[in-house]
Amino acid sequence: MGVEPELKLGAGSALTRAWGGAGLRLLRAEKQPLCRRGSSLNYFLCANGARQLLSRSEQGTRSCSVCPRHPRVKVRLVPRGASMDDHDPASGCLHEKKKLPAFTWEVRANNRSYHMQFKKKFAFCLTKKKYAGNAIKTAKYNILTFLPLNLYEQFHRMANVYFVFVILLQTIPEISTLPWYTLLFPLSCLLTIRALRDLIDDIGRHQSDRNINSRPCEILSGKSFRWQKWRDICVGDIVRLRKESFVPADMLLLCSSEPSSLCYVETADIDGETNLKFRQALPVTHRELTSEGSVAAFDGRVTCEEPNSRMHSFTGTLQWRGETYSVDSERILLRGCKLRNTDICYGLVIYAGFDSKIMRNCGKIKRKKTKLDRMMDRLVIIIFLVLLAMSLCLAIASGFWAKTFQEKHTYLSALYKHTAPAKQAFFSFWGFAILLSIIIPMSMYITFEFIYLVNSFFINWDLEMYYAVKDIPAKARSTSLNDQLGQIEYIFSDKTGTLTQNIMSFKKCCINGTVYDQLVYQAASPDEEALVLAARDLGYVFLSRTQDTITISELGVKRTYEVLAMLDFNSDRKRMSVLVRDPQGTIRLYTKGADTVILERLRSRGPSETFTERALDRFAEETLRTLCLASKVVSEAEYCEWSRRHQEASILLQDRAWQMDSLYEEMEQNLELLGVTAIEDKLQDGVPETIQLLKLGNIKVWVLTGDKQETAMNIGYACKLLTDDMEILEEKEVSEILEAHWVRNSRSSRKAPGSGRLSQQHPGTSCHKKRALVISGDFLDKILHAGEVLMKEEGWLWQWLPCRRATDSQEHGSLVEKAFVDLATSCQAVICCRVTPKQKALIVQLVKKHKKATTLAIGDGANDVNMIKTADIGVGISGLEGMQAVQCSDYALAQFSYLQRLLLVHGRWAYLRICKFLRYFFYKTFAGLMAQVWFAFHSGFTAQPLYEGWFLALYNVFYTAHPVLSVGLLEQDVSAKKSLEFPELYAIGQQDELFNYRIFGVTLLHGVSTSLASFYIALWAFNDCVGSKVVGDYESFSVTVATSALLSVLVEIILDIKHWTALSFLMVTASLLLFCLFSYMTQSIDAFRIAPAVFRFPDASQNALTDPYILLVVLLSLVVNTIPSLTVRSYHAITGRHSIQQKICSKARRELEPSVELRAHVHRGSFRRRSSYAFSHQEGYAGLITRGDSLRTKGTCATGGLHPQGTAPPSPSCHGPSA
């Protein structure tokens, strides 16, 4: 056979030398993988296209193991950017810093004992199994870890740490004001309530894990298959799958019941695509594994890369019977795929459980905190520091006062013999710290949790979000994030199953200038199937197909067409063609594809073509997915010449793809337009209206999908996310904008040397035109890996960009990220296509990181789980793709349209209620309890309480809690109908208008002023004179201040309640009645007689509040405290500031804006129209059909021996696209 030639080439480069033997086929170099450390991989390809990969020890063999009669070509691949000399054949190492994947994962079929012996370190000196089991665990806790882990998480809240600190102080008798257990009880209640909430959420995760792990499957055990559970699967097991079942682990397809061991899978749960994908077993396993016995005897060994999150790539080899075969992603069935149109298949488990690719993309469960939660943590720290500062100042004053008093009253020195001023100051410090600690009451946090819980019930009980068709109500799975629903700035949505129904409906067609409607047929299948079945309903029935023929019944007449060639689809061509010879012997070319490529290849343009273009515009306005159909007659001589050149091009070793595309282009000219088909990819009900409302509410919607760009853009137009007046920025335009951004920043840096950073000029922000961004996952990867997208072929720009001076590569990467995020957020819409689950989460994380924005992610499948976990709010759709997204979500809905009510109504109300609750809880606390500080100035700074102990204990629990609670539960500024009618009102939450540091400062000053007025008006009155009943004692003074402060707080809340209900009135009334009741009970003379140390104010309220003079003092305090609030409210009412009603009236007076129309804004005859084309194919189907791999011979079954006993082989069928 001669000396084996060697082809040495770089990845993506042309072949440097070709072997002169005829009939050789060579796969493109850039598609071949590299082994660990850059070692050469030696691929041998024969004329039949068989491919295998050999290790170094097997390079000496000459014949192809797949086709022994054919010679081989050995190809050495070198990574991009490395010279041929960089590779050292002896060491197998490439002299570059980039770390390539390690191929150290070895799987042996039917050999569990081999995998059990391997361990790996995971923490300190602990080890675990290298090969994970297939059981998954998404729950956070178990019986042993729940208590310590939950307590650890809860004490991340600064308030809980603060309360423990106060309790510890109360255990010291010298400074204690209350028994320590009286404070421990409410803290224990608070921790228990939150722990139970977390436990309930985690029980749901346990149930979901149990359901998934308990799914049945058939695992090879010995010589036969047995029904077991998913959790019983181990790496190396062989699993048998049946039609419509889910793939339980990442598996190497060994064989199937289909011809050539094809296997059809639906990957909607992984990448969002509804069209079926085919996977094919290696020819050697297809031929050899023809019975259960041969499968049981299979002892192949797979060597591949370690488990990773790359969904669309796999590199490895299968070694069996002394030969080595290449394995790529086309041979792999991923966990989560659904088996379709395939009766039986067998797979070898490669990655199980958390090592599977979909689980590697799921991410970890993170404790989510709202913006208000994080702000409250910071406020607790601020208040605590202020409290300590105040206590320190009062303690110092106490020391000086004690010293002055002792020096002035020396005759009392015996009483102060053991009390030095410094000692008194020390104890006073801790006494004031405890006395003022009630400024942050535990009751606020307990009430907080109750409000969250009840507002969650309101969501669950909302009949407007109940989906009667499937009996699915809305569900608030998390009870602590409701207020964040009112602050969402960005929504990241999946497409398939979230915006769409996964249902294709054939709607219309235009044939020879006449539009026909077809509104009856529906099918839950891809659009190509919809077209074929719709044709059947019109009398053109697809009967059968062989490798060379297609048989069709045309209005009852059976006709057979000979297939001469298929011109395959790819994303650049946007079309697919078939050359056939009809029964009369005429050769015809039939082409289908995008209008933008079909119309420019027409032979002539007449009235029919013009009318068809108008029909295309109308279909686009109705957001239908269109395909243009065209044909032409090809002469016998033209076909023979073209066929000869086609055969020559198909065996080229260099530039084969380019030559084939050129031949296709040559054939697909001078076409005659047949017509247009229009298919509706059904949206869920109310999706366009919901997106319009969200956009009016200043919420930006991004679509993140694993589907193709054309399909995603078509849905974008259908749901009104994209409009025809938008400038669509695709990858080329994004590259140019980012490149110009870097140039602009480089000049700024040169003008200001030493700045050390790029100036923060946002890319493209000066342009006010509506723009939308459409990019792919691959492009996103380039952007996020140190700005590779800017590295053009010339490479000169990268040489002088200022970012090159950045020594910190992480900082450089962050600048690139920020530039991209700035560009994306300046657009009105963003669509990311072909993104993996991990990339979805990365996009969400980038927006959170660089824009500090509140995000919401919504999806329905396992591919959305990571995104849902990463976003501030995760919403799961109870859709067609299972319940994985729901189980990991914070809120569960049945329809995307319910999102408008969840955010614009419940979210806005919850934010309003929580903010008002916080404002008035802080206000009433400061107003009532800051008087303790003022009293210290008149009591010798002795930390003596001003109020009765029972008043302090009941003030936040009974006297003022109920009105504030009613605000937190029932407050509304406008009705639900008005909230949806005027979505602009939602912006107040996005801008943190209702509670922020400024509002807190105003609330603090308001409370302090109320306490000052209440205290000093009473002090002035009591200093001036006494009442008719000689009421001038300490107890009466305390009651007067307390009553003034309490009534001022209640009046303030009454003034601010916008939505009065019977419960609101009852709550305010109850506060007054409870104050009177408990004052009578705790200040009765009988209680004093029983426990004088506990009930120290006998008849104090009765004596004080029955004196008209005291009542006038209380009334005066109430008026003084209320006038400022009334003045501010009157000013706002006059000027219209912050008036919700005025905003509504203002918008109602404005002329209604015209609805967005999806109409082309270019001349009818122009080919620059916005195409509504969308194609469901993937590249490679044409070759699959012409090779006959997908076709089954009538009356035979390709792998009939693989059918289990009692299962009949499938009837002869054809699985392939129509043309």
PDB file of C-alpha atoms in Angstrom, residues 27 184 242-243 317 321 334 377 403 435 483 497 539 565 633 711 757 842 886 899 920 930 938 1020 1082 1190:
ATOM      1  CA  LEU A  27     -13.361  16.298   7.323  1.00  0.00           C
ATOM      2  CA  LEU A 184     -35.073  35.285  73.959  1.00  0.00           C
ATOM      3  CA  ARG A 242     -38.051   3.366  24.806  1.00  0.00           C
ATOM      4  CA  LYS A 243     -40.002   5.847  22.722  1.00  0.00           C
ATOM      5  CA  THR A 317     -12.614   7.795  21.737  1.00  0.00           C
ATOM      6  CA  ARG A 321     -11.567  -5.182  20.047  1.00  0.00           C
ATOM      7  CA  LEU A 334     -27.737  14.123  26.892  1.00  0.00           C
ATOM      8  CA  ASP A 377     -28.967  45.148  57.235  1.00  0.00           C
ATOM      9  CA  LYS A 403     -18.747  64.151  89.742  1.00  0.00           C
ATOM     10  CA  LEU A 435     -32.725  51.138  77.221  1.00  0.00           C
ATOM     11  CA  ASP A 483     -41.584  43.565  47.613  1.00  0.00           C
ATOM     12  CA  GLY A 497     -42.708  26.977  26.181  1.00  0.00           C
ATOM     13  CA  GLY A 539     -55.017  16.324  -1.454  1.00  0.00           C
ATOM     14  CA  ALA A 565     -29.523  15.470  -5.752  1.00  0.00           C
ATOM     15  CA  VAL A 633     -36.902  23.085 -15.351  1.00  0.00           C
ATOM     16  CA  THR A 711     -36.824  31.497  14.893  1.00  0.00           C
ATOM     17  CA  ARG A 757      -8.443  53.104  33.630  1.00  0.00           C
ATOM     18  CA  LEU A 842     -23.921  34.478  32.994  1.00  0.00           C
ATOM     19  CA  VAL A 886     -41.019  25.375  38.865  1.00  0.00           C
ATOM     20  CA  LEU A 899     -46.492  38.130  34.784  1.00  0.00           C
ATOM     21  CA  TYR A 920     -44.195  54.106  59.973  1.00  0.00           C
ATOM     22  CA  MET A 930     -36.666  58.862  71.720  1.00  0.00           C
ATOM     23  CA  HIS A 938     -33.422  65.954  83.241  1.00  0.00           C
ATOM     24  CA  TRP A1020     -43.214  73.059  79.939  1.00  0.00           C
ATOM     25  CA  THR A1082     -51.565  47.366  84.624  1.00  0.00           C
ATOM     26  CA  SER A1190     -32.693   7.124   7.770  1.00  0.00           C
TER      27      SER A1190
END
